Coordinates of C-alpha atoms and ligand atoms in Angstrom, one line a residue:
Chain A
M1 CA -6.4 -1.2 31.1
N2 CA -9.4 0.4 29.4
M3 CA -11.8 1.9 31.7
H4 CA -13.8 3.8 29.2
A5 CA -15.6 1.0 27.2
Q6 CA -19.0 0.5 28.8
P7 CA -21.2 -1.7 26.7
A8 CA -24.7 -0.3 26.4
N9 CA -26.7 -3.1 27.8
D10 CA -25.0 -5.7 29.9
T11 CA -26.8 -5.1 33.2
A12 CA -26.6 -8.6 34.4
A13 CA -22.8 -8.9 34.0
T14 CA -20.8 -8.2 37.1
N15 CA -17.0 -8.8 37.1
L16 CA -14.7 -8.3 34.1
E17 CA -14.4 -11.8 33.1
D18 CA -18.2 -12.2 32.9
R19 CA -18.4 -9.0 31.1
L20 CA -16.1 -9.9 28.6
A21 CA -17.6 -13.4 28.1
E22 CA -20.9 -11.6 27.4
A23 CA -19.1 -9.3 24.8
A24 CA -17.6 -12.3 23.2
R25 CA -21.2 -14.0 23.1
F26 CA -22.5 -10.8 21.3
V27 CA -19.6 -10.5 18.8
R28 CA -20.4 -14.2 17.7
M29 CA -24.2 -13.5 17.5
H30 CA -23.7 -10.4 15.8
A31 CA -21.2 -11.7 13.3
I32 CA -23.5 -14.6 12.5
A33 CA -26.2 -12.4 11.9
S34 CA -24.5 -10.0 9.7
I35 CA -23.2 -12.7 7.6
Y36 CA -26.5 -14.2 7.4
H37 CA -28.2 -10.8 6.1
A38 CA -25.2 -10.4 3.7
G39 CA -25.5 -13.9 2.2
S40 CA -21.8 -14.3 2.3
G41 CA -18.7 -13.8 4.5
H42 CA -16.6 -15.7 6.7
P43 CA -17.9 -17.0 10.1
G44 CA -15.3 -19.6 11.3
G45 CA -12.5 -17.3 11.9
A46 CA -15.1 -14.7 13.4
M47 CA -16.0 -17.2 15.9
S48 CA -12.7 -18.4 16.8
S49 CA -11.3 -14.7 17.6
A50 CA -14.5 -13.6 19.4
D51 CA -12.9 -13.9 22.9
L52 CA -9.9 -12.4 21.7
F53 CA -11.8 -9.5 20.2
A54 CA -13.9 -9.0 23.6
C55 CA -10.6 -8.8 25.7
L56 CA -8.7 -6.3 23.4
Y57 CA -11.6 -4.0 23.1
G58 CA -13.5 -4.5 26.3
A59 CA -10.2 -4.6 28.8
E60 CA -6.7 -4.3 27.3
M61 CA -6.7 -1.4 24.8
N62 CA -6.9 2.3 25.6
V63 CA -9.4 3.1 22.9
W64 CA -13.0 4.2 23.4
P65 CA -15.5 5.6 20.7
R66 CA -15.1 9.2 21.7
G67 CA -11.4 9.1 21.5
I68 CA -11.1 7.7 18.1
A69 CA -9.0 10.7 16.8
D70 CA -7.0 10.9 20.1
P71 CA -3.4 10.7 19.1
T72 CA -2.5 8.8 22.1
R73 CA -5.1 6.0 21.7
D74 CA -4.0 2.4 21.1
R75 CA -4.2 1.0 17.6
F76 CA -5.4 -2.2 16.5
V77 CA -5.1 -3.5 13.0
L78 CA -6.9 -6.5 11.8
S79 CA -4.4 -8.2 9.7
K80 CA -6.8 -11.1 9.0
G81 CA -9.1 -8.8 7.3
H82 CA -11.7 -11.4 6.4
A83 CA -12.7 -11.5 10.1
A84 CA -14.4 -8.1 9.6
P85 CA -17.8 -9.1 10.8
A86 CA -16.1 -9.9 14.2
L87 CA -14.4 -6.4 14.2
Y88 CA -17.7 -4.7 13.4
A89 CA -19.5 -6.8 16.2
V90 CA -17.0 -5.8 18.8
G91 CA -17.1 -2.2 17.5
A92 CA -20.9 -2.3 17.6
Y93 CA -20.9 -3.8 21.3
Y94 CA -18.6 -1.0 22.5
G95 CA -20.0 1.8 20.6
F96 CA -17.7 2.4 17.9
C97 CA -20.5 1.8 15.4
D98 CA -24.2 1.2 15.6
R99 CA -25.4 -2.1 16.3
K100 CA -28.2 -2.2 13.7
E101 CA -26.4 -0.4 11.0
S102 CA -23.4 -2.7 11.1
L103 CA -25.6 -5.7 10.3
N104 CA -25.8 -4.2 6.9
L105 CA -22.8 -6.1 6.0
R106 CA -21.3 -6.4 2.4
K107 CA -23.8 -4.2 0.6
L108 CA -23.4 -1.3 -1.8
H109 CA -23.3 2.1 0.0
S110 CA -22.8 0.3 3.4
P111 CA -19.4 1.4 5.2
F112 CA -19.2 -2.3 6.5
Q113 CA -17.6 -3.6 3.5
G114 CA -16.4 -7.4 3.4
H115 CA -13.2 -6.1 4.7
P116 CA -12.4 -3.3 6.7
H117 CA -11.8 0.1 5.1
V118 CA -10.4 3.0 6.9
L119 CA -12.1 5.7 4.7
D120 CA -15.5 4.4 5.5
L121 CA -14.9 3.6 9.2
P122 CA -12.0 5.6 10.7
W123 CA -12.1 3.6 14.0
V124 CA -10.8 0.3 12.0
E125 CA -7.3 2.2 11.8
T126 CA -6.3 1.0 8.3
S127 CA -7.5 -0.9 5.4
T128 CA -6.8 -4.8 5.4
G129 CA -8.0 -7.9 3.4
S130 CA -4.9 -9.0 1.5
L131 CA -3.2 -11.3 4.2
G132 CA 0.1 -10.4 5.6
Q133 CA 0.0 -6.6 5.1
G134 CA -1.6 -5.7 8.5
I135 CA 1.4 -6.7 10.5
S136 CA 3.6 -4.6 8.7
V137 CA 1.1 -1.6 8.8
A138 CA 1.2 -2.2 12.6
I139 CA 4.9 -2.0 12.5
G140 CA 4.9 1.2 10.8
M141 CA 2.4 2.4 13.1
A142 CA 4.6 1.4 16.1
I143 CA 7.8 2.8 14.6
G144 CA 6.1 6.1 13.8
L145 CA 4.6 6.5 17.1
R146 CA 8.0 6.0 18.8
L147 CA 9.6 8.5 16.5
Q148 CA 7.0 11.1 17.9
N149 CA 7.3 10.2 21.6
N150 CA 4.0 8.9 21.6
P151 CA 3.6 6.0 24.2
A152 CA 0.6 4.3 22.6
R153 CA 0.5 0.5 22.0
V154 CA -0.2 -1.1 18.6
Y155 CA -2.0 -4.5 18.4
T156 CA -2.6 -6.7 15.3
M157 CA -4.4 -9.8 14.9
L158 CA -3.3 -12.4 12.5
G159 CA -4.6 -15.9 11.1
D160 CA -2.5 -18.9 11.3
G161 CA -2.9 -19.4 7.5
E162 CA -1.9 -15.9 7.1
L163 CA 1.6 -16.9 8.6
Q164 CA 2.3 -18.6 5.3
E165 CA 2.7 -15.0 3.7
G166 CA 6.5 -14.1 3.3
E167 CA 5.6 -10.7 4.4
V168 CA 4.8 -11.8 7.7
W169 CA 8.3 -13.0 8.5
E170 CA 10.0 -9.8 6.9
A171 CA 7.6 -8.1 9.4
A172 CA 8.6 -10.3 12.2
M173 CA 12.3 -9.8 11.6
S174 CA 11.8 -5.9 11.4
A175 CA 9.9 -5.7 14.6
A176 CA 12.4 -7.7 16.5
H177 CA 15.3 -5.6 14.9
H178 CA 13.6 -2.3 15.6
K179 CA 12.8 -3.8 19.3
L180 CA 9.0 -2.7 19.0
G181 CA 8.2 -3.6 22.6
T182 CA 4.9 -1.7 22.2
L183 CA 3.7 -4.1 19.6
T184 CA 1.6 -7.1 20.5
A185 CA 0.5 -9.6 17.9
V186 CA -2.1 -12.1 18.4
I187 CA -2.5 -15.3 16.4
D188 CA -5.9 -16.9 16.1
Y189 CA -4.4 -20.3 16.0
N190 CA -7.5 -22.3 14.9
K191 CA -5.5 -24.8 12.8
L192 CA -7.5 -24.1 9.7
Q193 CA -7.3 -22.0 6.8
S194 CA -9.3 -21.4 3.5
D195 CA -9.2 -25.2 2.0
A196 CA -8.0 -27.4 4.7
S197 CA -5.9 -27.5 7.9
N198 CA -2.6 -25.9 8.1
D199 CA -1.0 -29.3 8.2
V200 CA -2.4 -30.3 5.0
I201 CA -2.0 -26.9 3.2
M202 CA 1.4 -25.8 4.6
R203 CA 3.0 -26.8 8.0
L204 CA 3.4 -24.1 10.6
E205 CA 4.9 -26.0 13.4
P206 CA 7.1 -25.6 15.4
L207 CA 5.5 -22.3 15.4
A208 CA 6.4 -20.8 18.8
D209 CA 10.1 -21.6 17.9
K210 CA 9.7 -19.8 14.9
W211 CA 8.6 -16.6 16.6
R212 CA 11.1 -17.2 19.4
A213 CA 13.9 -17.6 16.6
F214 CA 12.8 -14.3 15.3
G215 CA 13.4 -12.6 18.4
W216 CA 9.9 -12.1 19.9
D217 CA 8.5 -12.8 23.4
V218 CA 6.2 -15.6 22.8
Q219 CA 3.1 -16.8 25.0
E220 CA 0.9 -19.9 24.0
I221 CA -2.6 -19.8 25.6
D222 CA -5.9 -21.1 25.2
G223 CA -7.6 -18.4 23.2
H224 CA -10.9 -19.0 24.6
D225 CA -10.1 -18.6 28.2
I226 CA -10.6 -15.1 29.1
A227 CA -8.7 -14.8 32.1
A228 CA -5.6 -16.4 30.2
I229 CA -6.1 -13.9 27.5
L230 CA -6.0 -11.0 29.8
V231 CA -2.9 -12.2 31.6
A232 CA -1.1 -12.8 28.4
L233 CA -2.0 -9.2 27.1
R234 CA -0.8 -7.8 30.3
H235 CA 2.4 -9.5 30.2
A236 CA 2.8 -8.6 26.6
G237 CA 2.6 -5.1 27.5
E238 CA 5.7 -5.3 29.7
T239 CA 8.3 -7.0 27.3
A240 CA 11.2 -5.1 25.7
E241 CA 10.8 -7.2 22.6
P242 CA 7.6 -7.4 20.5
S243 CA 5.2 -9.8 21.9
V244 CA 3.2 -12.6 20.0
I245 CA 0.4 -14.4 21.9
I246 CA -0.3 -17.6 20.0
A247 CA -3.9 -18.2 21.1
H248 CA -5.2 -21.8 20.5
T249 CA -8.7 -21.6 19.5
I250 CA -11.3 -23.6 17.7
K251 CA -12.7 -22.4 14.4
G252 CA -16.2 -21.9 14.5
K253 CA -16.2 -21.9 18.4
G254 CA -19.6 -21.6 19.9
V255 CA -21.7 -22.9 17.2
P256 CA -21.6 -26.8 17.2
Y257 CA -22.3 -27.5 13.6
M258 CA -19.5 -25.2 12.6
E259 CA -16.6 -26.2 15.0
N260 CA -13.5 -27.5 13.4
I261 CA -15.4 -27.8 10.0
P262 CA -13.0 -26.2 7.2
T263 CA -16.0 -25.3 4.7
W264 CA -17.3 -22.9 7.4
H265 CA -14.2 -20.8 6.8
G266 CA -16.0 -18.9 3.9
S267 CA -17.2 -17.4 2.0
V268 CA -20.6 -19.2 3.0
K269 CA -24.3 -18.3 3.1
F270 CA -26.3 -19.2 6.1
T271 CA -30.0 -20.5 5.7
R272 CA -32.4 -18.8 8.3
Q273 CA -32.5 -22.2 9.8
Q274 CA -28.7 -22.4 10.4
A275 CA -28.7 -18.8 11.5
D276 CA -31.5 -19.6 14.1
E277 CA -29.8 -22.7 15.1
A278 CA -26.4 -20.8 15.7
L279 CA -27.7 -18.1 17.6
A280 CA -29.7 -20.6 19.8
A281 CA -26.4 -22.4 20.4
L282 CA -25.1 -19.2 21.6
G283 CA -27.9 -18.7 24.0
A284 CA -29.7 -16.0 22.4
S285 CA -33.0 -14.8 23.9
A286 CA -36.2 -14.3 21.7
D287 CA -35.5 -10.8 21.8
E288 CA -32.1 -11.0 20.7
M289 CA -33.0 -13.4 17.7
K290 CA -35.6 -10.8 16.8
E291 CA -33.1 -7.8 17.0
L292 CA -30.4 -9.5 15.2
L293 CA -32.3 -11.6 12.4
D294 CA -35.5 -9.9 11.9
V295 CA -34.3 -6.4 10.4
Chain B
M1 CA 43.7 -1.4 2.2
S2 CA 42.0 0.3 -0.7
S3 CA 38.3 0.5 -1.2
P4 CA 36.5 0.0 -4.4
A5 CA 35.3 3.0 -6.5
L6 CA 31.5 2.9 -6.1
I7 CA 29.6 3.9 -9.1
A8 CA 26.6 4.7 -6.9
S9 CA 27.2 8.5 -6.1
N10 CA 27.5 9.8 -9.6
G11 CA 27.3 13.6 -9.3
D12 CA 24.8 14.4 -12.0
S13 CA 22.3 11.5 -11.9
L14 CA 18.7 12.2 -10.8
R15 CA 18.9 9.8 -8.0
E16 CA 21.8 12.1 -6.5
A17 CA 19.8 15.2 -7.0
F18 CA 17.0 13.6 -5.5
G19 CA 19.0 12.5 -2.4
K20 CA 20.6 15.8 -2.1
A21 CA 17.3 17.8 -2.4
L22 CA 15.7 15.5 0.1
S23 CA 18.3 16.0 2.6
A24 CA 18.3 19.8 2.1
M25 CA 14.6 20.0 2.6
A26 CA 14.2 17.8 5.6
D27 CA 14.1 20.4 8.2
E28 CA 11.2 22.3 6.5
F29 CA 9.3 19.0 6.6
P30 CA 9.4 17.7 10.1
K31 CA 7.2 14.7 9.6
L32 CA 9.4 13.5 6.6
V33 CA 10.8 9.8 7.3
V34 CA 13.0 7.9 4.7
L35 CA 12.6 4.2 4.5
D36 CA 15.4 2.1 2.8
A37 CA 15.7 -1.6 1.9
D38 CA 19.5 -1.6 1.9
I39 CA 20.1 0.4 -1.2
A40 CA 20.6 3.8 0.1
G41 CA 23.9 4.1 -1.5
G42 CA 22.1 3.6 -4.9
T43 CA 18.9 5.5 -4.3
G44 CA 20.5 8.8 -3.4
V45 CA 19.2 8.7 0.2
H46 CA 22.7 8.0 1.6
H47 CA 22.6 11.7 1.8
F48 CA 19.6 11.7 4.2
R49 CA 21.0 9.0 6.2
K50 CA 24.0 11.0 6.9
S51 CA 22.2 14.3 7.6
H52 CA 19.0 13.1 9.4
P53 CA 19.9 9.4 10.9
G54 CA 17.0 9.8 13.3
R55 CA 14.4 10.1 10.5
F56 CA 16.0 7.2 8.4
V57 CA 14.4 3.7 8.9
Q58 CA 16.1 0.6 7.8
F59 CA 13.8 -2.2 6.7
G60 CA 16.5 -4.7 5.2
I61 CA 15.8 -6.3 1.8
A62 CA 12.2 -6.6 2.6
E63 CA 10.2 -4.4 0.1
Q64 CA 6.7 -5.5 0.9
N65 CA 7.1 -5.0 4.5
M66 CA 8.6 -1.6 4.1
M67 CA 5.9 -0.6 1.7
A68 CA 3.0 -1.6 4.0
A69 CA 4.9 -0.2 7.0
A70 CA 5.1 3.2 5.2
G71 CA 1.1 3.0 5.3
G72 CA 1.3 2.5 9.1
M73 CA 3.7 5.4 9.6
A74 CA 1.3 7.7 7.4
A75 CA -1.4 6.4 9.6
V76 CA 0.0 8.0 12.7
G77 CA 1.1 11.2 11.1
L78 CA 4.4 11.1 9.5
M79 CA 5.3 11.5 5.9
P80 CA 7.1 8.3 4.7
V81 CA 9.4 8.5 1.7
V82 CA 9.8 4.8 0.4
T83 CA 13.0 4.3 -1.6
T84 CA 14.2 1.3 -3.6
F85 CA 14.8 0.5 -7.1
A86 CA 11.8 0.7 -9.6
V87 CA 12.0 -3.0 -10.4
F88 CA 11.5 -3.9 -6.5
C89 CA 8.6 -1.4 -6.1
L90 CA 6.8 -3.9 -8.5
R91 CA 7.5 -6.4 -6.0
A92 CA 5.5 -4.4 -3.4
I93 CA 2.9 -2.9 -5.8
E94 CA 0.1 -4.8 -3.9
Q95 CA 1.2 -3.1 -0.6
A96 CA 1.3 0.3 -2.3
R97 CA -2.3 -0.5 -3.6
L98 CA -3.9 -1.3 -0.4
S99 CA -1.9 0.1 2.5
L100 CA -1.0 3.4 0.6
C101 CA -3.6 4.2 -2.1
Y102 CA -6.7 2.4 -0.9
A103 CA -6.2 3.8 2.7
R104 CA -5.2 7.3 0.9
R105 CA -2.0 7.8 2.9
N106 CA 0.3 10.7 2.4
A107 CA 3.1 8.5 1.6
K108 CA 5.6 8.8 -1.2
I109 CA 7.4 6.2 -3.3
V110 CA 10.7 7.3 -4.9
A111 CA 12.2 4.7 -7.4
S112 CA 15.7 5.0 -8.8
H113 CA 17.1 2.7 -11.6
P114 CA 14.0 2.8 -13.9
G115 CA 14.2 1.7 -17.6
L116 CA 17.1 1.0 -19.8
D117 CA 18.8 3.8 -18.0
V118 CA 19.7 1.2 -15.6
G119 CA 22.2 -0.1 -18.0
P120 CA 24.8 -2.8 -17.2
D121 CA 22.9 -4.6 -14.6
G122 CA 20.7 -5.9 -17.4
G123 CA 17.4 -7.1 -18.1
S124 CA 16.3 -8.3 -14.8
A125 CA 17.0 -4.9 -13.3
Q126 CA 15.5 -2.3 -15.7
A127 CA 11.8 -1.8 -14.8
L128 CA 9.9 -1.1 -18.0
E129 CA 6.4 -1.6 -16.5
D130 CA 6.4 0.6 -13.5
L131 CA 4.6 3.6 -14.9
A132 CA 2.0 1.4 -16.2
C133 CA 1.4 -0.6 -13.1
F134 CA 1.4 2.4 -10.8
R135 CA -0.6 4.5 -13.3
A136 CA -3.3 1.9 -12.9
I137 CA -4.0 2.4 -9.0
P138 CA -6.8 4.9 -8.2
G139 CA -5.4 7.9 -6.5
M140 CA -1.6 7.4 -7.3
T141 CA 0.2 10.4 -8.9
V142 CA 2.9 9.2 -11.2
I143 CA 6.0 11.5 -11.9
S144 CA 9.0 11.3 -13.9
P145 CA 11.3 14.4 -13.9
A146 CA 13.8 15.1 -16.7
D147 CA 16.8 16.6 -15.2
A148 CA 18.7 17.4 -11.9
T149 CA 17.0 20.9 -11.5
E150 CA 13.6 19.5 -12.2
M151 CA 14.2 16.6 -9.9
A152 CA 14.9 19.0 -6.9
L153 CA 11.8 21.0 -7.6
A154 CA 9.8 17.7 -7.9
T155 CA 11.0 16.6 -4.6
R156 CA 9.6 19.7 -3.0
A157 CA 6.4 19.4 -4.9
I158 CA 5.7 15.8 -3.8
L159 CA 6.5 16.5 0.0
E160 CA 4.2 19.5 -0.3
F161 CA 1.6 17.5 -2.0
D162 CA -0.9 15.6 0.2
G163 CA -1.5 12.0 -1.0
P164 CA 0.5 9.0 -2.5
V165 CA 3.0 9.6 -5.2
Y166 CA 5.2 7.3 -7.4
M167 CA 8.3 9.2 -8.7
R168 CA 11.1 7.9 -10.9
T169 CA 14.6 9.2 -10.5
G170 CA 17.3 7.7 -12.6
R171 CA 20.5 6.0 -12.3
S172 CA 22.8 7.4 -15.0
P173 CA 24.4 10.9 -15.3
S174 CA 21.9 13.1 -17.0
P175 CA 22.4 16.4 -18.8
R176 CA 21.2 19.6 -17.5
L177 CA 18.2 20.8 -19.5
F178 CA 16.6 23.5 -17.2
G179 CA 17.9 26.7 -15.8
D180 CA 17.3 28.0 -12.2
D181 CA 14.1 29.7 -13.6
H182 CA 12.5 26.2 -14.4
V183 CA 9.0 25.7 -12.8
F184 CA 7.7 22.3 -11.8
R185 CA 3.9 21.8 -11.0
I186 CA 2.2 18.5 -10.6
G187 CA -0.2 17.6 -13.3
K188 CA 1.5 20.4 -15.7
G189 CA 3.4 19.6 -18.8
Q190 CA 5.5 22.4 -20.4
I191 CA 6.2 23.3 -24.0
I192 CA 10.1 23.4 -23.8
R193 CA 10.6 24.0 -27.6
Q194 CA 8.3 25.7 -29.8
G195 CA 7.2 24.0 -33.4
D196 CA 4.0 23.7 -35.1
D197 CA 4.6 20.6 -37.4
L198 CA 4.0 18.0 -34.7
T199 CA 4.5 17.5 -31.0
I200 CA 7.0 15.1 -29.3
I201 CA 5.7 14.4 -25.9
A202 CA 8.4 12.9 -23.5
C203 CA 9.3 12.2 -19.9
G204 CA 12.4 11.5 -17.9
A205 CA 15.5 10.3 -19.8
E206 CA 13.6 10.7 -23.2
V207 CA 13.2 14.5 -22.8
A208 CA 16.9 15.1 -23.6
R209 CA 16.6 12.8 -26.5
A210 CA 13.4 14.4 -27.7
L211 CA 15.3 17.8 -27.9
A212 CA 18.1 16.1 -29.9
A213 CA 15.4 14.5 -32.3
A214 CA 13.9 18.0 -32.9
D215 CA 17.3 19.3 -33.9
L216 CA 17.6 16.5 -36.3
L217 CA 14.2 17.0 -37.7
L218 CA 15.2 20.8 -38.2
R219 CA 17.8 19.8 -40.7
D220 CA 15.0 18.4 -42.7
G221 CA 13.0 21.4 -42.3
I222 CA 10.4 20.0 -39.6
Q223 CA 9.7 22.2 -36.7
A224 CA 9.0 19.7 -33.9
R225 CA 7.5 21.2 -30.7
V226 CA 8.7 19.4 -27.7
V227 CA 6.7 19.0 -24.3
N228 CA 8.2 17.8 -21.1
M229 CA 5.4 15.7 -19.5
A230 CA 6.9 15.1 -16.1
T231 CA 3.5 14.2 -14.5
I232 CA 2.2 10.9 -16.2
K233 CA -0.8 10.8 -14.0
P234 CA -2.8 13.0 -13.6
I235 CA -1.8 13.7 -17.5
D236 CA -2.1 17.4 -18.4
A237 CA -5.1 16.6 -20.8
E238 CA -5.4 20.3 -21.8
L239 CA -1.8 20.6 -23.0
V240 CA -2.0 17.2 -24.8
A241 CA -5.3 18.3 -26.6
R242 CA -4.0 21.8 -27.5
C243 CA -0.7 20.2 -28.9
A244 CA -3.0 18.0 -31.1
R245 CA -5.2 20.8 -32.3
E246 CA -2.2 23.0 -33.0
T247 CA 0.3 20.5 -34.5
G248 CA -2.1 17.5 -35.7
A249 CA 0.5 14.8 -35.0
I250 CA 2.0 13.5 -31.8
V251 CA 4.8 11.3 -31.0
T252 CA 5.4 9.9 -27.4
A253 CA 8.8 9.1 -25.8
E254 CA 9.6 7.3 -22.7
D255 CA 12.1 5.0 -21.4
H256 CA 9.3 2.3 -20.7
N257 CA 7.3 -0.4 -22.3
I258 CA 5.2 1.2 -25.1
H259 CA 2.2 -0.1 -23.3
G260 CA 0.5 1.6 -20.6
G261 CA 2.8 4.4 -19.7
L262 CA 3.2 7.9 -20.9
G263 CA 2.0 6.9 -24.5
G264 CA -0.9 5.2 -23.1
A265 CA -2.0 8.2 -21.1
V266 CA -1.5 10.4 -24.1
A267 CA -3.4 8.1 -26.4
E268 CA -6.2 7.8 -23.9
T269 CA -6.7 11.6 -23.7
L270 CA -6.4 12.1 -27.4
A271 CA -9.0 9.4 -28.2
A272 CA -11.3 11.1 -25.7
T273 CA -10.8 14.6 -26.8
T274 CA -8.9 15.4 -30.2
P275 CA -8.0 12.2 -32.0
C276 CA -4.9 12.5 -34.3
P277 CA -2.1 10.3 -35.5
V278 CA 0.3 9.1 -32.7
E279 CA 3.5 7.1 -33.0
F280 CA 4.9 5.5 -29.7
V281 CA 8.6 5.5 -28.9
G282 CA 9.4 3.2 -26.1
V283 CA 10.6 -0.3 -25.7
K284 CA 8.5 -2.5 -27.9
D285 CA 7.0 -5.0 -25.3
V286 CA 10.4 -6.9 -24.6
F287 CA 12.8 -6.9 -21.7
G288 CA 15.9 -5.1 -21.8
A289 CA 19.6 -6.5 -21.5
S290 CA 23.1 -5.3 -20.3
G291 CA 24.7 -2.5 -22.1
E292 CA 25.6 1.2 -21.5
P293 CA 22.3 3.4 -21.5
E294 CA 23.0 5.1 -24.8
E295 CA 24.0 1.6 -26.6
L296 CA 20.8 0.4 -25.0
A297 CA 18.7 3.4 -26.3
H298 CA 19.8 2.8 -29.9
H299 CA 19.5 -1.1 -29.5
Y300 CA 15.9 -0.8 -28.5
E301 CA 15.3 2.3 -30.8
I302 CA 14.3 4.8 -28.2
A303 CA 17.4 7.2 -29.1
A304 CA 17.2 10.7 -30.7
P305 CA 17.2 9.3 -34.3
H306 CA 14.3 6.9 -33.4
I307 CA 12.1 9.8 -32.2
A308 CA 13.0 11.7 -35.2
A309 CA 11.8 8.6 -37.6
A310 CA 8.7 8.3 -35.6
A311 CA 8.1 12.0 -36.3
K312 CA 8.4 11.5 -39.9
R313 CA 6.0 8.5 -39.8
V314 CA 3.4 10.5 -38.0
L315 CA 3.6 13.3 -40.3
K316 CA 3.2 10.8 -43.3
R317 CA 0.1 9.6 -41.5
R318 CA -1.3 12.8 -40.9
R319 CA -0.8 13.9 -44.6
A320 CA -2.8 10.5 -45.4
D321 CA -5.5 11.5 -43.0
A322 CA -5.8 15.0 -44.7
R323 CA -5.9 13.5 -48.2
V324 CA -8.7 11.3 -47.1
K325 CA -10.6 14.1 -45.7
I326 CA -10.2 16.3 -48.8
K327 CA -11.5 13.8 -51.0
Ligands
TPP401 C1 -2.8 -12.2 0.3 C2 -4.2 -13.0 0.3 N1 -4.2 -14.4 -0.2 C3 -5.4 -15.1 -0.2 C4 -6.3 -14.6 0.4 C5 -7.6 -15.4 0.4 N2 -8.1 -15.9 1.7 C6 -8.9 -15.1 2.5 S1 -9.0 -15.9 4.1 C7 -7.8 -17.1 3.7 C8 -7.5 -18.2 4.7 C9 -6.8 -17.5 5.8 O1 -6.8 -18.4 6.8 P1 -6.4 -18.0 8.4 O2 -5.4 -17.0 8.1 O3 -6.1 -19.3 9.2 O4 -7.7 -17.3 8.7 P2 -8.8 -17.9 9.6 O5 -8.6 -19.2 9.9 O6 -8.6 -17.1 11.1 O7 -10.1 -17.3 9.2 C10 -7.5 -16.9 2.3 C11 -6.4 -17.8 1.5 C12 -6.2 -13.3 1.1 N3 -7.3 -12.7 1.7 N4 -5.2 -12.5 1.0
MG402 MG1 -6.8 -20.2 10.6

């Protein structure tokens, strides 16, 4: 458990689950705002993964802003790199980057590129954006840490459409073969990809069976149920095999006009009215609206 | 029960020289790990597997995963050396681009079986595009040593170097060109034979052929300078320009497509600094085929006589240029 991450200003929230729900709410609002300012980006998969991000950075992982060079920190690799706005948002919430600077998304000279780049932002751990590679990098990290007797854990998050990449299954096979119990993969199973649903583009089911057949410990959860996410992450840390958490989610979760609509995958441009409406739906206060949208 | 004779562990090939050197140097480089995709017997790293089994990581026949995983290993402080055949490196080039070069990892790719030197396995296995492809990735260093002595030196050099490297070895037995006093430095070419009439700039298996071509040319009274250009990127621009100034004509020779490899690198340098006539010896934008390496070199016109013929062509062009200038 990460005892270090303390958000700057969530005074009201008390218990862990409430605090993480508040973090997830911030992630959604911040990601909408940064994509609004950028004039392009991928909101759908940022919304679906927000609760997972909050639990990983707010509770599960041993990583904190001042320990970002600590060799024993846990590593996180965003294999679905197009969800960068959500990663930047959770980073902003927990102090890995500045809340205001990270709204400057996808702009020349900004370190907050459209996809995470480790040379711009060391805390993102590696550069991603080409689907299928992040899980392999995470596997290399897990093998490399073990070879150096370093107990740090490695986490990676994948999209469901991403699972169509052959490299993911090369990676799945190798993680089981090398018995990487320190590896946890989280799948943001929002059922949609770029163009349409997984079922229309390329069927994934039976998905849990596939991972089981590849030798992984498999859990299926509601990816918006914070208590369930925490339990699953904790269990994943105790297995001898690599663990996959298939998190059933809703693409666009939290913004009614976006939920389950494939066209909100990206790359999209928000009008001011859409951004206002999204933040309102997420319960933004007048101050939050101003802080996030009027910069 | 008798086992088949494996052709793989040929004593004087560059891949064997690499594998032995890597194994011998491993104790000096404690962060070194070697990655394999089920062809350690062919790439030379079977030596390392035997000497350092704990630092040898098997990825199975899955090059994309292996390449990106090397990025992860480098991210946590190890120095991974990815090994496979040159042609299969092409399959993982996008992983090399993103997870090694873009992320600026200290990882090495060492590719055996480049070019027509692959021989009987045929066109599907003969990578004639790798130098061009890897050279085009920002931050990638590209090396192709010429003999076993240089291979051992280059192996040390890439392990001492901080950054991503793509290095070719070779499948077939290769002649010794250099003695124990040979020096290898990344980014430095060497004049290995003096001459002032023209310069042949070669890398890898073509260096021996360039020397043979220089012998052929001498019979006609032509004194060819030969440069061993083991680093294709960053190219030794100073030496290329100097040879152009001093000899006025250049031939490039490589076991690779004429497009985008050593010839491309030399031509880019010359165009920007010291324009002069250039002839390119390489495979002329076609795929290879089965055959023995020497047969293939003749068939695809990259053997010594073809380098010599290119030298005569380039001299003719230089004389023509000179006449134009005099008028
Ligand atoms: C190798 C590769 N091919 C194509 C793309 C373009 N692309 C970006 S996102 C995306 C859809 C991804 O769907 P999914 O993994 O389900 O992501 P999510 O629904 O979580 O946003 C595609 C095809 C890419 N980034 N990488
Ligand atoms: Mg999806």
